[in-house]
């Protein structure tokens, strides 16, 4: 059994040029598979609003829902670091509320860090959380909680702003930063400029690590996925085959056969 991933081991990986793997998971069975596979970080993302709850965006996800899902994931993990994602309006209205909510992920749900979206605008919050010994993964570029302000889920191309945001979240104390939906050349420059690891999603191969939504990369649901998603398996297809076979066998009286009966 490998030692559990920590903030310190992630810094070491960046220094040694070892790529960091991060995936989302939202419940015990999926987190067990991801942890057993040796993924470094499990993010209990507010993307569960779309992947699990069937919503159009992440805005309606609540703190209670996030804590519920994060507890299930934490119980499954012995290797992966578990990060709880701060939902919309759990950290925007006041620093005190933000720190209290972040603390709940560690105290009540077994996470060892939190993630939140935003650059310069959330630096005071990142700094307050870090001072309270709550490790923070920042998230800049295409930030889904700002979908209405961005006018949709759009690639972000303002290099000066992205670089400034990345440097500011690092200065505020973030231990890593997710770069979402930005051109790969900009992500490469940011990765070189920072001491903390960058984790890309739709940001090219030069980031220090990669993150994807598990339901997208394993083909669990049939929803249309962004260009940057590679389907590493087609679970939906395999499940449909099994489900159809079950229907056929029940209707034909093949299942349950004697093997599945009590005597
Ligand atoms: O909510 C989420 O899953 C995320 C990742 C896709 C980075 O923010």
PDB file of C-alpha atoms and ligand atoms in Angstrom:
ATOM      1  CA  UNK A   1       0.000   0.000   0.000  1.00  0.00           C
ATOM      2  CA  UNK A   2       1.421   3.378  -1.024  1.00  0.00           C
ATOM      3  CA  UNK A   3       1.449   6.292   1.432  1.00  0.00           C
ATOM      4  CA  UNK A   4      -1.520   8.627   1.231  1.00  0.00           C
ATOM      5  CA  UNK A   5      -1.133  11.627  -1.072  1.00  0.00           C
ATOM      6  CA  UNK A   6      -0.574  14.903   0.776  1.00  0.00           C
ATOM      7  CA  UNK A   7       0.096  18.512  -0.132  1.00  0.00           C
ATOM      8  CA  UNK A   8       3.797  17.810   0.433  1.00  0.00           C
ATOM      9  CA  UNK A   9       3.850  14.809  -1.900  1.00  0.00           C
ATOM     10  CA  UNK A  10       2.143  16.879  -4.617  1.00  0.00           C
ATOM     11  CA  UNK A  11       4.849  19.587  -4.390  1.00  0.00           C
ATOM     12  CA  UNK A  12       7.459  16.830  -4.629  1.00  0.00           C
ATOM     13  CA  UNK A  13       5.791  15.406  -7.736  1.00  0.00           C
ATOM     14  CA  UNK A  14       5.905  18.825  -9.419  1.00  0.00           C
ATOM     15  CA  UNK A  15       9.594  19.205  -8.533  1.00  0.00           C
ATOM     16  CA  UNK A  16      10.412  15.750  -9.888  1.00  0.00           C
ATOM     17  CA  UNK A  17       8.350  16.258 -13.040  1.00  0.00           C
ATOM     18  CA  UNK A  18       5.944  13.409 -12.165  1.00  0.00           C
ATOM     19  CA  UNK A  19       2.456  14.005 -13.570  1.00  0.00           C
ATOM     20  CA  UNK A  20      -0.384  14.264 -11.047  1.00  0.00           C
ATOM     21  CA  UNK A  21      -3.654  12.405 -11.723  1.00  0.00           C
ATOM     22  CA  UNK A  22      -6.954  13.795 -10.452  1.00  0.00           C
ATOM     23  CA  UNK A  23     -10.523  12.574 -11.128  1.00  0.00           C
ATOM     24  CA  UNK A  24     -13.915  13.360  -9.692  1.00  0.00           C
ATOM     25  CA  UNK A  25     -15.954  10.820  -7.722  1.00  0.00           C
ATOM     26  CA  UNK A  26     -19.182  11.364  -5.846  1.00  0.00           C
ATOM     27  CA  UNK A  27     -19.907   8.164  -3.922  1.00  0.00           C
ATOM     28  CA  UNK A  28     -18.384   5.149  -2.156  1.00  0.00           C
ATOM     29  CA  UNK A  29     -18.294   2.578  -5.001  1.00  0.00           C
ATOM     30  CA  UNK A  30     -16.755   4.931  -7.556  1.00  0.00           C
ATOM     31  CA  UNK A  31     -14.298   6.386  -5.042  1.00  0.00           C
ATOM     32  CA  UNK A  32     -13.239   2.820  -4.084  1.00  0.00           C
ATOM     33  CA  UNK A  33     -12.432   2.076  -7.738  1.00  0.00           C
ATOM     34  CA  UNK A  34     -10.571   5.342  -8.250  1.00  0.00           C
ATOM     35  CA  UNK A  35      -8.568   4.988  -5.020  1.00  0.00           C
ATOM     36  CA  UNK A  36      -7.692   1.351  -5.820  1.00  0.00           C
ATOM     37  CA  UNK A  37      -6.530   2.407  -9.298  1.00  0.00           C
ATOM     38  CA  UNK A  38      -4.020   4.777  -7.665  1.00  0.00           C
ATOM     39  CA  UNK A  39      -5.378   8.172  -8.731  1.00  0.00           C
ATOM     40  CA  UNK A  40      -3.565  10.838  -6.680  1.00  0.00           C
ATOM     41  CA  UNK A  41      -6.471  13.206  -5.989  1.00  0.00           C
ATOM     42  CA  UNK A  42     -10.230  12.615  -5.849  1.00  0.00           C
ATOM     43  CA  UNK A  43     -12.220  15.798  -6.267  1.00  0.00           C
ATOM     44  CA  UNK A  44     -15.784  15.637  -5.021  1.00  0.00           C
ATOM     45  CA  UNK A  45     -16.731  18.232  -7.605  1.00  0.00           C
ATOM     46  CA  UNK A  46     -19.865  20.333  -7.643  1.00  0.00           C
ATOM     47  CA  UNK A  47     -20.030  18.925 -11.197  1.00  0.00           C
ATOM     48  CA  UNK A  48     -22.181  16.339  -9.406  1.00  0.00           C
ATOM     49  CA  UNK A  49     -24.985  18.816 -10.119  1.00  0.00           C
ATOM     50  CA  UNK A  50     -24.698  17.837 -13.781  1.00  0.00           C
ATOM     51  CA  UNK A  51     -23.173  14.345 -13.610  1.00  0.00           C
ATOM     52  CA  UNK A  52     -25.355  12.944 -10.814  1.00  0.00           C
ATOM     53  CA  UNK A  53     -28.329  15.284 -10.336  1.00  0.00           C
ATOM     54  CA  UNK A  54     -29.042  15.825 -14.052  1.00  0.00           C
ATOM     55  CA  UNK A  55     -28.952  19.637 -13.822  1.00  0.00           C
ATOM     56  CA  UNK A  56     -27.849  22.064 -16.576  1.00  0.00           C
ATOM     57  CA  UNK A  57     -25.157  23.675 -14.426  1.00  0.00           C
ATOM     58  CA  UNK A  58     -23.637  23.515 -10.941  1.00  0.00           C
ATOM     59  CA  UNK A  59     -25.342  26.517  -9.355  1.00  0.00           C
ATOM     60  CA  UNK A  60     -28.067  24.737  -7.363  1.00  0.00           C
ATOM     61  CA  UNK A  61     -25.722  22.359  -5.524  1.00  0.00           C
ATOM     62  CA  UNK A  62     -25.814  22.938  -1.748  1.00  0.00           C
ATOM     63  CA  UNK A  63     -23.295  22.615   1.101  1.00  0.00           C
ATOM     64  CA  UNK A  64     -25.323  19.777   2.643  1.00  0.00           C
ATOM     65  CA  UNK A  65     -25.242  17.842  -0.644  1.00  0.00           C
ATOM     66  CA  UNK A  66     -21.507  18.382  -0.992  1.00  0.00           C
ATOM     67  CA  UNK A  67     -20.855  17.196   2.579  1.00  0.00           C
ATOM     68  CA  UNK A  68     -23.043  14.115   2.038  1.00  0.00           C
ATOM     69  CA  UNK A  69     -21.144  13.109  -1.118  1.00  0.00           C
ATOM     70  CA  UNK A  70     -17.723  13.990   0.317  1.00  0.00           C
ATOM     71  CA  UNK A  71     -18.321  11.751   3.377  1.00  0.00           C
ATOM     72  CA  UNK A  72     -19.115   8.796   1.111  1.00  0.00           C
ATOM     73  CA  UNK A  73     -15.952   9.374  -0.912  1.00  0.00           C
ATOM     74  CA  UNK A  74     -13.719   9.873   2.142  1.00  0.00           C
ATOM     75  CA  UNK A  75     -14.826   6.551   3.623  1.00  0.00           C
ATOM     76  CA  UNK A  76     -13.596   4.779   0.475  1.00  0.00           C
ATOM     77  CA  UNK A  77     -10.109   6.271   0.250  1.00  0.00           C
ATOM     78  CA  UNK A  78      -6.821   5.142   1.710  1.00  0.00           C
ATOM     79  CA  UNK A  79      -4.422   6.434  -0.987  1.00  0.00           C
ATOM     80  CA  UNK A  80      -6.036   9.349  -2.835  1.00  0.00           C
ATOM     81  CA  UNK A  81      -6.201  12.836  -1.327  1.00  0.00           C
ATOM     82  CA  UNK A  82      -9.880  13.874  -1.059  1.00  0.00           C
ATOM     83  CA  UNK A  83     -10.821  17.449  -1.982  1.00  0.00           C
ATOM     84  CA  UNK A  84     -14.300  18.856  -1.325  1.00  0.00           C
ATOM     85  CA  UNK A  85     -15.545  21.420  -3.835  1.00  0.00           C
ATOM     86  CA  UNK A  86     -17.075  24.567  -2.332  1.00  0.00           C
ATOM     87  CA  UNK A  87     -20.498  25.075  -3.967  1.00  0.00           C
ATOM     88  CA  UNK A  88     -21.799  28.368  -5.373  1.00  0.00           C
ATOM     89  CA  UNK A  89     -22.503  30.947  -2.623  1.00  0.00           C
ATOM     90  CA  UNK A  90     -20.769  28.942   0.105  1.00  0.00           C
ATOM     91  CA  UNK A  91     -17.698  31.239   0.012  1.00  0.00           C
ATOM     92  CA  UNK A  92     -18.669  34.398  -1.899  1.00  0.00           C
ATOM     93  CA  UNK A  93     -20.707  36.387   0.655  1.00  0.00           C
ATOM     94  CA  UNK A  94     -18.275  36.693   3.572  1.00  0.00           C
ATOM     95  CA  UNK A  95     -14.842  35.478   4.609  1.00  0.00           C
ATOM     96  CA  UNK A  96     -16.163  34.178   7.919  1.00  0.00           C
ATOM     97  CA  UNK A  97     -18.873  32.109   6.245  1.00  0.00           C
ATOM     98  CA  UNK A  98     -16.339  30.836   3.679  1.00  0.00           C
ATOM     99  CA  UNK A  99     -13.899  29.635   6.353  1.00  0.00           C
ATOM    100  CA  UNK A 100     -16.708  28.033   8.392  1.00  0.00           C
ATOM    101  CA  UNK A 101     -18.014  26.176   5.335  1.00  0.00           C
ATOM    102  CA  UNK A 102     -14.539  25.076   4.253  1.00  0.00           C
ATOM    103  CA  UNK A 103     -13.850  23.798   7.770  1.00  0.00           C
ATOM    104  CA  UNK A 104     -16.974  21.588   7.581  1.00  0.00           C
ATOM    105  CA  UNK A 105     -15.425  19.616   4.683  1.00  0.00           C
ATOM    106  CA  UNK A 106     -12.484  18.669   6.930  1.00  0.00           C
ATOM    107  CA  UNK A 107     -14.390  18.353  10.226  1.00  0.00           C
ATOM    108  CA  UNK A 108     -17.575  16.598   9.097  1.00  0.00           C
ATOM    109  CA  UNK A 109     -16.796  14.966   5.745  1.00  0.00           C
ATOM    110  CA  UNK A 110     -13.219  13.673   6.059  1.00  0.00           C
ATOM    111  CA  UNK A 111     -11.719  15.749   3.216  1.00  0.00           C
ATOM    112  CA  UNK A 112      -8.145  16.991   3.523  1.00  0.00           C
ATOM    113  CA  UNK A 113      -8.580  20.078   1.325  1.00  0.00           C
ATOM    114  CA  UNK A 114     -11.180  22.220  -0.452  1.00  0.00           C
ATOM    115  CA  UNK A 115     -11.405  23.674  -3.954  1.00  0.00           C
ATOM    116  CA  UNK A 116     -12.947  26.988  -4.898  1.00  0.00           C
ATOM    117  CA  UNK A 117     -13.332  28.952  -8.129  1.00  0.00           C
ATOM    118  CA  UNK A 118     -11.875  32.375  -8.911  1.00  0.00           C
ATOM    119  CA  UNK A 119      -8.613  34.286  -9.134  1.00  0.00           C
ATOM    120  CA  UNK A 120      -7.782  37.689  -7.657  1.00  0.00           C
ATOM    121  CA  UNK A 121     -11.370  38.096  -6.388  1.00  0.00           C
ATOM    122  CA  UNK A 122     -11.106  35.158  -3.968  1.00  0.00           C
ATOM    123  CA  UNK A 123      -7.542  35.677  -2.715  1.00  0.00           C
ATOM    124  CA  UNK A 124      -8.595  37.026   0.693  1.00  0.00           C
ATOM    125  CA  UNK A 125     -10.770  33.943   1.153  1.00  0.00           C
ATOM    126  CA  UNK A 126      -7.927  31.599   0.131  1.00  0.00           C
ATOM    127  CA  UNK A 127      -5.584  33.366   2.518  1.00  0.00           C
ATOM    128  CA  UNK A 128      -8.061  33.148   5.439  1.00  0.00           C
ATOM    129  CA  UNK A 129      -8.655  29.433   4.812  1.00  0.00           C
ATOM    130  CA  UNK A 130      -4.928  28.729   4.572  1.00  0.00           C
ATOM    131  CA  UNK A 131      -4.373  30.594   7.864  1.00  0.00           C
ATOM    132  CA  UNK A 132      -7.008  28.300   9.391  1.00  0.00           C
ATOM    133  CA  UNK A 133      -4.936  25.279   8.188  1.00  0.00           C
ATOM    134  CA  UNK A 134      -7.384  24.401   5.424  1.00  0.00           C
ATOM    135  CA  UNK A 135      -5.442  23.560   2.225  1.00  0.00           C
ATOM    136  CA  UNK A 136      -7.019  25.168  -0.848  1.00  0.00           C
ATOM    137  CA  UNK A 137      -6.948  24.111  -4.488  1.00  0.00           C
ATOM    138  CA  UNK A 138      -7.755  27.183  -6.601  1.00  0.00           C
ATOM    139  CA  UNK A 139      -9.577  27.038  -9.962  1.00  0.00           C
ATOM    140  CA  UNK A 140      -9.170  29.672 -12.683  1.00  0.00           C
ATOM    141  CA  UNK A 141     -10.014  30.108 -16.376  1.00  0.00           C
ATOM    142  CA  UNK A 142     -13.402  28.667 -17.301  1.00  0.00           C
ATOM    143  CA  UNK A 143     -15.063  28.685 -13.891  1.00  0.00           C
ATOM    144  CA  UNK A 144     -18.470  26.967 -14.225  1.00  0.00           C
ATOM    145  CA  UNK A 145     -20.033  28.822 -11.272  1.00  0.00           C
ATOM    146  CA  UNK A 146     -19.625  32.047 -13.305  1.00  0.00           C
ATOM    147  CA  UNK A 147     -21.510  30.600 -16.287  1.00  0.00           C
ATOM    148  CA  UNK A 148     -23.923  33.546 -16.434  1.00  0.00           C
ATOM    149  CA  UNK A 149     -21.187  36.160 -16.112  1.00  0.00           C
ATOM    150  CA  UNK A 150     -19.079  34.436 -18.820  1.00  0.00           C
ATOM    151  CA  UNK A 151     -22.123  34.156 -21.141  1.00  0.00           C
ATOM    152  CA  UNK A 152     -21.820  30.355 -21.309  1.00  0.00           C
ATOM    153  CA  UNK A 153     -19.125  27.718 -20.852  1.00  0.00           C
ATOM    154  CA  UNK A 154     -16.463  29.511 -22.917  1.00  0.00           C
ATOM    155  CA  UNK A 155     -12.717  29.056 -23.379  1.00  0.00           C
ATOM    156  CA  UNK A 156     -10.892  31.898 -21.553  1.00  0.00           C
ATOM    157  CA  UNK A 157      -8.096  33.568 -23.544  1.00  0.00           C
ATOM    158  CA  UNK A 158      -7.036  36.723 -21.645  1.00  0.00           C
ATOM    159  CA  UNK A 159      -3.411  35.729 -21.004  1.00  0.00           C
ATOM    160  CA  UNK A 160      -2.511  38.681 -18.768  1.00  0.00           C
ATOM    161  CA  UNK A 161      -5.531  38.137 -16.543  1.00  0.00           C
ATOM    162  CA  UNK A 162      -5.016  34.374 -16.348  1.00  0.00           C
ATOM    163  CA  UNK A 163      -1.328  34.762 -15.438  1.00  0.00           C
ATOM    164  CA  UNK A 164      -2.140  37.437 -12.829  1.00  0.00           C
ATOM    165  CA  UNK A 165      -4.879  35.241 -11.314  1.00  0.00           C
ATOM    166  CA  UNK A 166      -2.546  32.228 -11.160  1.00  0.00           C
ATOM    167  CA  UNK A 167       0.232  34.193  -9.437  1.00  0.00           C
ATOM    168  CA  UNK A 168      -2.226  35.774  -7.001  1.00  0.00           C
ATOM    169  CA  UNK A 169      -3.832  32.498  -5.894  1.00  0.00           C
ATOM    170  CA  UNK A 170      -0.351  31.051  -5.353  1.00  0.00           C
ATOM    171  CA  UNK A 171       0.645  34.101  -3.291  1.00  0.00           C
ATOM    172  CA  UNK A 172      -2.580  33.791  -1.273  1.00  0.00           C
ATOM    173  CA  UNK A 173      -1.557  30.268  -0.228  1.00  0.00           C
ATOM    174  CA  UNK A 174      -3.297  27.847  -2.637  1.00  0.00           C
ATOM    175  CA  UNK A 175      -1.415  24.523  -2.791  1.00  0.00           C
ATOM    176  CA  UNK A 176      -2.412  23.894  -6.406  1.00  0.00           C
ATOM    177  CA  UNK A 177      -4.551  25.427  -9.114  1.00  0.00           C
ATOM    178  CA  UNK A 178      -6.955  23.936 -11.639  1.00  0.00           C
ATOM    179  CA  UNK A 179      -6.630  25.539 -15.087  1.00  0.00           C
ATOM    180  CA  UNK A 180      -9.883  24.945 -16.955  1.00  0.00           C
ATOM    181  CA  UNK A 181     -10.723  25.741 -20.582  1.00  0.00           C
ATOM    182  CA  UNK A 182      -7.692  27.814 -21.548  1.00  0.00           C
ATOM    183  CA  UNK A 183      -5.374  27.566 -24.574  1.00  0.00           C
ATOM    184  CA  UNK A 184      -2.548  25.088 -23.987  1.00  0.00           C
ATOM    185  CA  UNK A 185       0.193  27.651 -24.714  1.00  0.00           C
ATOM    186  CA  UNK A 186      -1.089  29.913 -21.905  1.00  0.00           C
ATOM    187  CA  UNK A 187      -1.408  26.947 -19.516  1.00  0.00           C
ATOM    188  CA  UNK A 188       2.194  25.972 -20.310  1.00  0.00           C
ATOM    189  CA  UNK A 189       3.452  29.494 -19.441  1.00  0.00           C
ATOM    190  CA  UNK A 190       1.476  29.524 -16.187  1.00  0.00           C
ATOM    191  CA  UNK A 191       2.790  26.062 -15.255  1.00  0.00           C
ATOM    192  CA  UNK A 192       6.380  27.273 -15.760  1.00  0.00           C
ATOM    193  CA  UNK A 193       5.778  30.450 -13.768  1.00  0.00           C
ATOM    194  CA  UNK A 194       4.280  28.751 -10.695  1.00  0.00           C
ATOM    195  CA  UNK A 195       5.893  26.778  -7.854  1.00  0.00           C
ATOM    196  CA  UNK A 196       2.576  25.071  -7.041  1.00  0.00           C
ATOM    197  CA  UNK A 197       1.215  22.290  -9.302  1.00  0.00           C
ATOM    198  CA  UNK A 198      -1.216  23.186 -12.081  1.00  0.00           C
ATOM    199  CA  UNK A 199      -3.959  20.665 -12.833  1.00  0.00           C
ATOM    200  CA  UNK A 200      -5.401  21.024 -16.324  1.00  0.00           C
ATOM    201  CA  UNK A 201      -8.840  20.297 -17.720  1.00  0.00           C
ATOM    202  CA  UNK A 202      -9.063  21.426 -21.312  1.00  0.00           C
ATOM    203  CA  UNK A 203      -5.710  23.178 -20.840  1.00  0.00           C
ATOM    204  CA  UNK A 204      -3.279  20.926 -22.735  1.00  0.00           C
ATOM    205  CA  UNK A 205      -0.496  18.523 -21.863  1.00  0.00           C
ATOM    206  CA  UNK A 206       2.006  20.903 -20.255  1.00  0.00           C
ATOM    207  CA  UNK A 207       0.133  21.188 -16.953  1.00  0.00           C
ATOM    208  CA  UNK A 208       1.611  19.361 -13.954  1.00  0.00           C
ATOM    209  CA  UNK A 209      -1.450  17.105 -13.814  1.00  0.00           C
ATOM    210  CA  UNK A 210      -4.847  16.435 -15.341  1.00  0.00           C
ATOM    211  CA  UNK A 211      -8.394  16.206 -13.997  1.00  0.00           C
ATOM    212  CA  UNK A 212     -11.585  14.938 -15.663  1.00  0.00           C
ATOM    213  CA  UNK A 213     -15.162  14.256 -14.610  1.00  0.00           C
ATOM    214  CA  UNK A 214     -15.378  10.476 -14.105  1.00  0.00           C
ATOM    215  CA  UNK A 215     -18.858  10.163 -15.610  1.00  0.00           C
ATOM    216  CA  UNK A 216     -17.549  11.724 -18.832  1.00  0.00           C
ATOM    217  CA  UNK A 217     -14.253   9.820 -19.149  1.00  0.00           C
ATOM    218  CA  UNK A 218     -15.794   6.425 -18.368  1.00  0.00           C
ATOM    219  CA  UNK A 219     -18.816   7.067 -20.613  1.00  0.00           C
ATOM    220  CA  UNK A 220     -21.295   6.500 -17.780  1.00  0.00           C
ATOM    221  CA  UNK A 221     -23.932   8.906 -19.045  1.00  0.00           C
ATOM    222  CA  UNK A 222     -24.707   9.730 -22.643  1.00  0.00           C
ATOM    223  CA  UNK A 223     -24.545  13.525 -22.225  1.00  0.00           C
ATOM    224  CA  UNK A 224     -22.668  15.592 -24.798  1.00  0.00           C
ATOM    225  CA  UNK A 225     -19.179  16.189 -23.468  1.00  0.00           C
ATOM    226  CA  UNK A 226     -16.718  19.028 -24.135  1.00  0.00           C
ATOM    227  CA  UNK A 227     -13.957  18.639 -26.784  1.00  0.00           C
ATOM    228  CA  UNK A 228     -11.266  17.981 -24.167  1.00  0.00           C
ATOM    229  CA  UNK A 229     -12.909  14.800 -22.834  1.00  0.00           C
ATOM    230  CA  UNK A 230     -11.452  11.486 -23.984  1.00  0.00           C
ATOM    231  CA  UNK A 231     -13.683   8.455 -23.350  1.00  0.00           C
ATOM    232  CA  UNK A 232     -11.410   5.864 -21.716  1.00  0.00           C
ATOM    233  CA  UNK A 233     -14.246   3.323 -21.384  1.00  0.00           C
ATOM    234  CA  UNK A 234     -17.867   2.993 -22.468  1.00  0.00           C
ATOM    235  CA  UNK A 235     -19.626   1.908 -19.300  1.00  0.00           C
ATOM    236  CA  UNK A 236     -23.005   2.994 -20.657  1.00  0.00           C
ATOM    237  CA  UNK A 237     -22.665   0.576 -23.561  1.00  0.00           C
ATOM    238  CA  UNK A 238     -21.645  -2.329 -21.325  1.00  0.00           C
ATOM    239  CA  UNK A 239     -24.488  -1.521 -18.891  1.00  0.00           C
ATOM    240  CA  UNK A 240     -27.065  -1.344 -21.715  1.00  0.00           C
ATOM    241  CA  UNK A 241     -25.925  -4.765 -22.974  1.00  0.00           C
ATOM    242  CA  UNK A 242     -26.320  -6.265 -19.484  1.00  0.00           C
ATOM    243  CA  UNK A 243     -29.699  -4.605 -18.950  1.00  0.00           C
ATOM    244  CA  UNK A 244     -31.047  -5.814 -22.312  1.00  0.00           C
ATOM    245  CA  UNK A 245     -29.842  -9.352 -21.571  1.00  0.00           C
ATOM    246  CA  UNK A 246     -31.621  -9.233 -18.182  1.00  0.00           C
ATOM    247  CA  UNK A 247     -34.878  -8.118 -19.841  1.00  0.00           C
ATOM    248  CA  UNK A 248     -34.598 -10.833 -22.506  1.00  0.00           C
ATOM    249  CA  UNK A 249     -33.787 -13.593 -20.003  1.00  0.00           C
ATOM    250  CA  UNK A 250     -36.602 -12.655 -17.581  1.00  0.00           C
ATOM    251  CA  UNK A 251     -39.104 -12.452 -20.430  1.00  0.00           C
ATOM    252  CA  UNK A 252     -37.950 -15.786 -21.875  1.00  0.00           C
ATOM    253  CA  UNK A 253     -37.959 -17.524 -18.465  1.00  0.00           C
ATOM    254  CA  UNK A 254     -34.193 -18.159 -18.662  1.00  0.00           C
ATOM    255  CA  UNK A 255     -33.422 -16.172 -15.502  1.00  0.00           C
ATOM    256  CA  UNK A 256     -33.531 -17.246 -12.722  1.00  0.00           C
ATOM    257  CA  UNK A 257     -32.326 -20.734 -13.602  1.00  0.00           C
ATOM    258  CA  UNK A 258     -31.912 -23.477 -10.924  1.00  0.00           C
ATOM    259  CA  UNK A 259     -28.451 -22.044 -10.046  1.00  0.00           C
ATOM    260  CA  UNK A 260     -30.062 -18.935  -8.596  1.00  0.00           C
ATOM    261  CA  UNK A 261     -32.794 -20.682  -6.550  1.00  0.00           C
ATOM    262  CA  UNK A 262     -32.925 -21.676  -2.838  1.00  0.00           C
ATOM    263  CA  UNK A 263     -33.619 -25.326  -2.105  1.00  0.00           C
TER     264      UNK A 263
HETATM  265  O1  LIG B   1     -16.687  20.384 -10.242  1.00  0.00           O
HETATM  266  C1  LIG B   1     -15.772  19.793 -10.812  1.00  0.00           C
HETATM  267  O2  LIG B   1     -15.811  18.573 -11.023  1.00  0.00           O
HETATM  268  C2  LIG B   1     -14.623  20.582 -11.231  1.00  0.00           C
HETATM  269  C3  LIG B   1     -13.584  19.905 -12.057  1.00  0.00           C
HETATM  270  C4  LIG B   1     -14.106  19.530 -13.375  1.00  0.00           C
HETATM  271  C5  LIG B   1     -12.335  20.683 -12.127  1.00  0.00           C
HETATM  272  O3  LIG B   1     -14.544  21.718 -10.921  1.00  0.00           O
END
